[in-house]
Short mmCIF file of C-alpha atoms in Angstrom, two decimals:
data_model
loop_
_atom_site.label_atom_id
_atom_site.label_comp_id
_atom_site.label_asym_id
_atom_site.label_seq_id
_atom_site.Cartn_x
_atom_site.Cartn_y
_atom_site.Cartn_z
CA MET J 20 127.68 161.31 77.92
CA LYS J 21 123.44 161.24 77.21
CA MET J 22 124.15 158.28 74.89
CA VAL J 23 125.87 156.20 77.15
CA SER J 24 123.35 156.61 79.89
CA PHE J 25 120.60 155.64 77.27
CA ILE J 26 122.15 152.82 76.39
CA GLY J 27 122.92 151.91 80.05
CA GLY J 28 119.43 152.12 80.78
CA ASN J 29 117.98 150.19 78.10
CA PHE J 30 120.45 147.23 79.39
CA ILE J 31 119.19 147.33 82.61
CA VAL J 32 115.29 147.39 81.56
CA THR J 33 116.13 144.71 79.17
CA ALA J 34 117.84 142.32 81.62
CA VAL J 35 114.72 143.33 84.17
CA VAL J 36 112.38 142.62 81.41
CA LEU J 37 114.14 139.24 80.44
CA LEU J 38 114.56 138.29 84.54
CA PHE J 39 110.40 138.74 84.55
CA ILE J 40 110.01 136.53 81.78
CA LEU J 41 111.93 133.78 83.12
CA VAL J 42 110.71 133.88 86.45
CA PHE J 43 107.00 134.13 84.82
CA LEU J 44 108.20 130.97 82.65
CA GLY J 45 109.58 129.35 85.67
CA SER J 46 106.41 129.74 87.71
CA ALA J 47 104.13 128.82 84.30
CA LEU J 48 106.18 125.39 83.88
CA LYS J 49 105.18 122.46 86.01
CA ILE J 50 106.53 118.76 85.60
CA VAL J 51 104.51 115.91 87.21
CA LYS J 52 106.31 112.51 87.75
CA GLU J 53 104.26 109.44 86.20
CA TYR J 54 102.82 108.52 89.54
CA GLU J 55 101.75 111.98 90.54
CA ARG J 56 98.97 114.40 89.55
CA ALA J 57 98.36 118.16 89.55
CA VAL J 58 95.27 119.78 90.80
CA ILE J 59 94.75 123.09 89.36
CA PHE J 60 92.93 125.76 90.62
CA ARG J 61 92.20 128.78 88.80
CA LEU J 62 91.08 131.60 90.87
CA GLY J 63 90.00 128.97 93.94
CA ARG J 64 88.19 126.92 91.14
CA VAL J 65 88.99 123.61 90.60
CA VAL J 66 89.52 123.11 86.90
CA GLY J 67 90.95 119.39 86.37
CA ALA J 68 93.93 117.23 87.33
CA ARG J 69 97.11 117.38 84.77
CA GLY J 70 99.83 115.30 84.27
CA PRO J 71 102.04 113.28 84.30
CA GLY J 72 104.39 115.24 82.03
CA LEU J 73 105.07 118.79 81.34
CA PHE J 74 102.54 121.44 81.58
CA PHE J 75 101.60 125.36 81.90
CA ILE J 76 99.91 127.25 84.35
CA ILE J 77 98.97 130.83 84.77
CA PRO J 78 100.84 132.33 87.36
CA ILE J 79 99.13 134.14 90.01
CA PHE J 80 95.58 133.40 88.62
CA GLU J 81 96.29 129.70 88.59
CA LYS J 82 98.16 127.01 91.56
CA ALA J 83 98.88 123.70 91.28
CA VAL J 84 98.56 120.75 94.02
CA ILE J 85 100.89 117.95 93.29
CA VAL J 86 99.28 114.62 94.59
CA ASP J 87 101.00 111.27 94.51
CA LEU J 88 98.97 108.22 93.28
CA ARG J 89 101.42 105.65 94.62
CA THR J 90 100.22 102.64 97.38
CA GLN J 91 101.06 104.09 100.80
CA VAL J 92 101.69 102.49 103.68
CA LEU J 93 100.12 103.47 107.43
CA ASP J 94 100.72 102.07 110.22
CA VAL J 95 98.22 102.12 113.02
CA PRO J 96 99.22 102.64 116.72
CA VAL J 97 98.50 100.39 119.06
CA GLN J 98 94.87 100.28 120.20
CA GLU J 99 93.69 99.25 123.63
CA THR J 100 90.02 97.68 123.53
CA ILE J 101 87.92 95.10 125.01
CA THR J 102 86.50 92.38 123.29
CA ARG J 103 83.15 90.91 123.23
CA ASP J 104 84.18 88.35 126.01
CA ASN J 105 85.78 91.17 128.30
CA VAL J 106 89.12 90.13 127.63
CA PRO J 107 91.69 93.36 127.20
CA VAL J 108 94.06 93.11 124.27
CA ARG J 109 95.89 95.22 122.72
CA VAL J 110 95.98 95.21 118.72
CA ASN J 111 97.73 96.96 116.01
CA ALA J 112 97.73 96.91 112.45
CA VAL J 113 98.47 98.54 108.87
CA VAL J 114 96.86 99.88 105.90
CA TYR J 115 97.52 99.91 102.37
CA PHE J 116 95.88 102.76 100.39
CA ARG J 117 96.20 104.71 97.66
CA VAL J 118 94.50 108.03 95.61
CA VAL J 119 92.32 106.87 93.05
CA ASP J 120 90.90 110.69 92.76
CA PRO J 121 93.17 113.50 93.00
CA ILE J 122 90.53 116.21 92.84
CA LYS J 123 88.34 114.52 96.00
CA ALA J 124 91.39 113.82 97.73
CA VAL J 125 92.55 117.57 97.91
CA THR J 126 88.92 119.07 97.84
CA GLN J 127 87.22 116.37 99.83
CA VAL J 128 89.23 116.29 102.69
CA LYS J 129 92.04 118.86 104.43
CA ASN J 130 94.83 116.18 105.08
CA PHE J 131 93.72 112.66 103.62
CA ILE J 132 96.45 110.67 105.50
CA MET J 133 95.72 112.13 108.94
CA ALA J 134 92.30 111.67 108.01
CA THR J 135 92.45 107.73 106.77
CA SER J 136 94.69 107.04 110.28
CA GLN J 137 91.99 108.31 112.39
CA ILE J 138 89.30 106.43 110.65
CA ALA J 139 91.61 103.43 110.69
CA GLN J 140 91.94 103.67 114.12
CA THR J 141 88.34 103.91 115.26
CA THR J 142 87.53 101.32 113.01
CA LEU J 143 89.91 99.06 114.31
CA ARG J 144 88.65 99.45 118.11
CA SER J 145 85.29 98.99 117.23
CA VAL J 146 85.58 95.89 115.21
CA ILE J 147 87.58 94.25 117.63
CA GLY J 148 85.24 95.27 120.60
CA GLN J 149 82.53 93.21 118.44
CA ALA J 150 84.81 90.25 118.20
CA HIS J 151 85.35 87.17 120.57
CA LEU J 152 88.86 86.20 121.73
CA ASP J 153 89.15 83.32 119.50
CA GLU J 154 87.78 85.09 116.22
CA LEU J 155 90.74 87.42 117.22
CA LEU J 156 93.40 84.74 117.36
CA SER J 157 91.70 82.05 114.56
CA GLU J 158 89.83 84.18 112.46
CA ARG J 159 92.71 87.12 111.44
CA GLU J 160 91.58 86.74 107.51
CA LYS J 161 87.58 87.28 108.45
CA LEU J 162 88.62 90.35 110.84
CA ASN J 163 90.94 91.90 108.14
CA ARG J 164 88.50 91.53 105.52
CA GLU J 165 85.80 93.48 107.69
CA LEU J 166 87.84 96.29 108.46
CA GLN J 167 89.51 97.03 104.88
CA ARG J 168 85.54 97.14 103.69
CA ILE J 169 84.77 99.48 106.55
CA ILE J 170 87.57 101.70 106.15
CA ASP J 171 87.30 101.53 102.35
CA GLU J 172 83.65 102.58 102.36
CA ALA J 173 84.49 105.66 104.94
CA THR J 174 87.70 106.87 102.88
CA ASP J 175 85.64 106.46 99.06
CA PRO J 176 84.08 109.93 99.29
CA TRP J 177 87.65 111.16 99.42
CA GLY J 178 89.00 109.42 96.59
CA ILE J 179 90.66 106.93 98.47
CA LYS J 180 90.70 103.23 97.86
CA VAL J 181 92.21 101.17 100.74
CA THR J 182 93.41 97.89 99.18
CA THR J 183 94.75 95.72 102.33
CA VAL J 184 94.30 95.98 106.06
CA GLU J 185 96.27 93.31 108.25
CA LEU J 186 96.34 92.87 111.80
CA LYS J 187 99.93 92.88 113.02
CA ASP J 188 100.31 92.16 116.77
CA VAL J 189 97.92 90.87 119.39
CA GLU J 190 98.97 91.31 123.02
CA LEU J 191 97.03 89.65 125.81
CA PRO J 192 97.21 90.12 129.87
CA SER J 193 99.77 87.76 131.12
CA GLY J 194 97.17 86.20 133.13
CA MET J 195 95.50 85.29 130.27
CA GLN J 196 98.47 83.95 128.46
CA ARG J 197 99.19 81.34 131.43
CA ALA J 198 95.43 80.52 131.32
CA MET J 199 95.48 80.02 128.14
CA ALA J 200 98.82 77.90 128.47
CA ARG J 201 96.92 75.57 131.03
CA GLN J 202 93.97 75.12 128.53
CA ALA J 203 96.53 74.12 125.73
CA GLU J 204 98.41 71.81 128.25
CA ALA J 205 95.28 70.01 129.28
CA GLU J 206 93.84 69.60 125.65
CA ARG J 207 97.64 67.86 124.75
CA GLU J 208 97.03 65.45 128.08
CA ARG J 209 93.28 64.66 126.94
CA ARG J 210 94.37 63.84 123.21
CA ALA J 211 97.17 61.78 124.80
CA ARG J 212 94.95 59.74 126.63
CA ILE J 213 92.33 59.37 124.08
CA THR J 214 95.09 58.04 121.90
CA LEU J 215 96.46 55.51 124.39
CA ALA J 216 92.61 54.27 125.25
CA GLU J 217 92.34 53.98 121.17
CA ALA J 218 95.45 52.03 121.09
CA GLU J 219 94.27 49.75 123.98
CA ARG J 220 91.00 49.22 122.51
CA GLN J 221 92.62 47.87 118.99
CA ALA J 222 94.99 45.84 120.90
CA ALA J 223 92.24 43.96 122.80
CA GLU J 224 90.63 43.98 119.76
CA LYS J 225 93.22 42.16 117.78
CA LEU J 226 93.89 39.69 121.00
CA ARG J 227 89.92 38.84 120.85
CA GLU J 228 90.54 38.04 117.35
CA ALA J 229 93.34 35.71 118.10
CA ALA J 230 91.78 33.95 120.98
CA GLU J 231 89.07 32.79 118.55
CA ILE J 232 91.64 31.73 115.98
CA ILE J 233 93.32 29.75 118.91
CA SER J 234 90.05 28.03 120.14
CA GLU J 235 89.40 26.73 116.91
CA HIS J 236 92.77 25.48 116.36
CA PRO J 237 93.97 24.29 119.53
CA MET J 238 97.22 23.29 118.34
CA ALA J 239 97.90 27.05 117.25
CA LEU J 240 98.11 27.53 121.44
CA GLN J 241 101.14 25.04 121.37
CA LEU J 242 102.69 26.34 118.12
CA ARG J 243 102.46 29.83 119.91
CA THR J 244 104.01 28.20 123.12
CA LEU J 245 106.89 26.77 121.43
CA GLN J 246 107.41 30.03 119.65
CA THR J 247 107.55 32.15 123.08
CA ILE J 248 109.99 29.54 124.39
CA SER J 249 112.06 30.08 121.32
CA ASP J 250 112.25 33.73 121.98
CA VAL J 251 112.72 33.56 125.64
CA ALA J 252 115.39 30.72 125.05
CA SER J 253 117.72 33.37 122.99
CA ASP J 254 119.04 34.92 126.13
CA LYS J 255 121.00 32.39 128.51
CA SER J 256 120.26 34.52 131.69
CA ASN J 257 116.83 33.62 131.51
CA VAL J 258 115.07 30.46 133.32
CA ILE J 259 112.60 28.49 131.25
CA VAL J 260 109.66 27.11 133.82
CA LEU J 261 107.95 24.98 130.94
CA THR J 262 104.26 24.48 131.57
CA LEU J 263 102.20 22.16 129.62
CA PRO J 264 98.69 22.65 128.71
CA MET J 265 95.91 20.80 130.11
CA GLU J 266 95.48 18.76 126.56
CA MET J 267 98.59 17.52 127.03
CA LEU J 268 97.88 16.31 130.79
CA LYS J 269 94.78 14.44 129.70
CA LEU J 270 96.49 13.04 126.97
CA PHE J 271 99.16 11.36 129.74
CA ARG J 272 96.60 10.74 132.07
CA SER J 273 94.75 8.94 129.37
CA LEU J 274 97.79 6.98 128.59
CA ALA J 275 98.56 5.96 131.86
CA ASP J 276 94.68 4.63 132.26
CA THR J 277 95.22 2.82 129.09
CA SER J 278 98.84 0.75 130.31
CA GLU J 279 96.97 0.18 133.52
CA VAL J 280 94.15 -1.68 132.03
CA ALA J 281 96.36 -3.81 129.56
CA ARG J 282 98.97 -4.63 132.55
CA LYS J 283 95.52 -6.04 134.73
CA LYS J 284 94.50 -7.88 131.37
CA LEU J 285 97.53 -9.31 131.05
CA GLU J 286 97.55 -10.70 134.39
CA LYS J 287 94.33 -12.13 134.35
CA GLU J 288 95.58 -14.05 131.31
CA MET J 289 98.66 -15.34 132.98
CA GLU J 290 96.78 -16.37 135.99
CA LYS J 291 94.31 -18.42 133.84
CA GLU J 292 97.02 -20.12 132.14
CA LYS J 293 98.42 -21.19 135.56
CA LYS J 294 95.60 -22.50 136.44
CA GLU J 295 95.00 -24.52 132.87
CA GLU J 296 98.13 -25.81 133.74
CA LYS J 297 97.92 -27.37 137.02
CA SER J 298 94.11 -28.52 135.80
CA GLU J 299 95.92 -30.56 133.00
#
């Protein structure tokens, strides 16, 4: 009986020892992925970052804090602010950042994601407050670069690299939207009137050139008149009133005067012949 009890006691002790070893190895063995790093604390002091892959730590004496190195997307909530020209707007943005120094991200700030979110919100309100409404609507790339620079400088001591900042939506008051719509409509009308005036000016310029050519060549006016009559005559419902140019009227008048002079000359010759016959 004593032998059985001794063997049973040894088995239990062996089982406990094996269990302790397994627990020890389980807590000592760590595996981190390719995009992760483990910051190691030994008795409260940082001894470095390990990974990726398999490594061991000393249980109880060492602790591993896992940090994700992938690019993270931070949605900045809507911020209400006033632009430099006193226009109230509501804007939101998106921030892309990643951890480049896991040790600083763990030791320099308690929660780097929350800290980055807060600095992004305050920076967004500050930058929008220094910009005019026209810049906010037409020069977003410039504002994006300014936001990225300021946020990156603020998060650099935390081991954070801000790669991109993009403004998403800009909400304007309804009254401002109506005013901008009226302004855009007035601008389109102004451009339309300028285009019409330019077309009339070009047409007048061409007519002036045509008039100069016709004045140098009088027959061109007659040819143009005949061409117009030909175009109108294609529609039989039209009534054509033919007008003659003054040159043709002058021609007819000169022909009439010439015929009258010839007639008078002929009459004088006939009277002279009659007188000669009587005298004979």
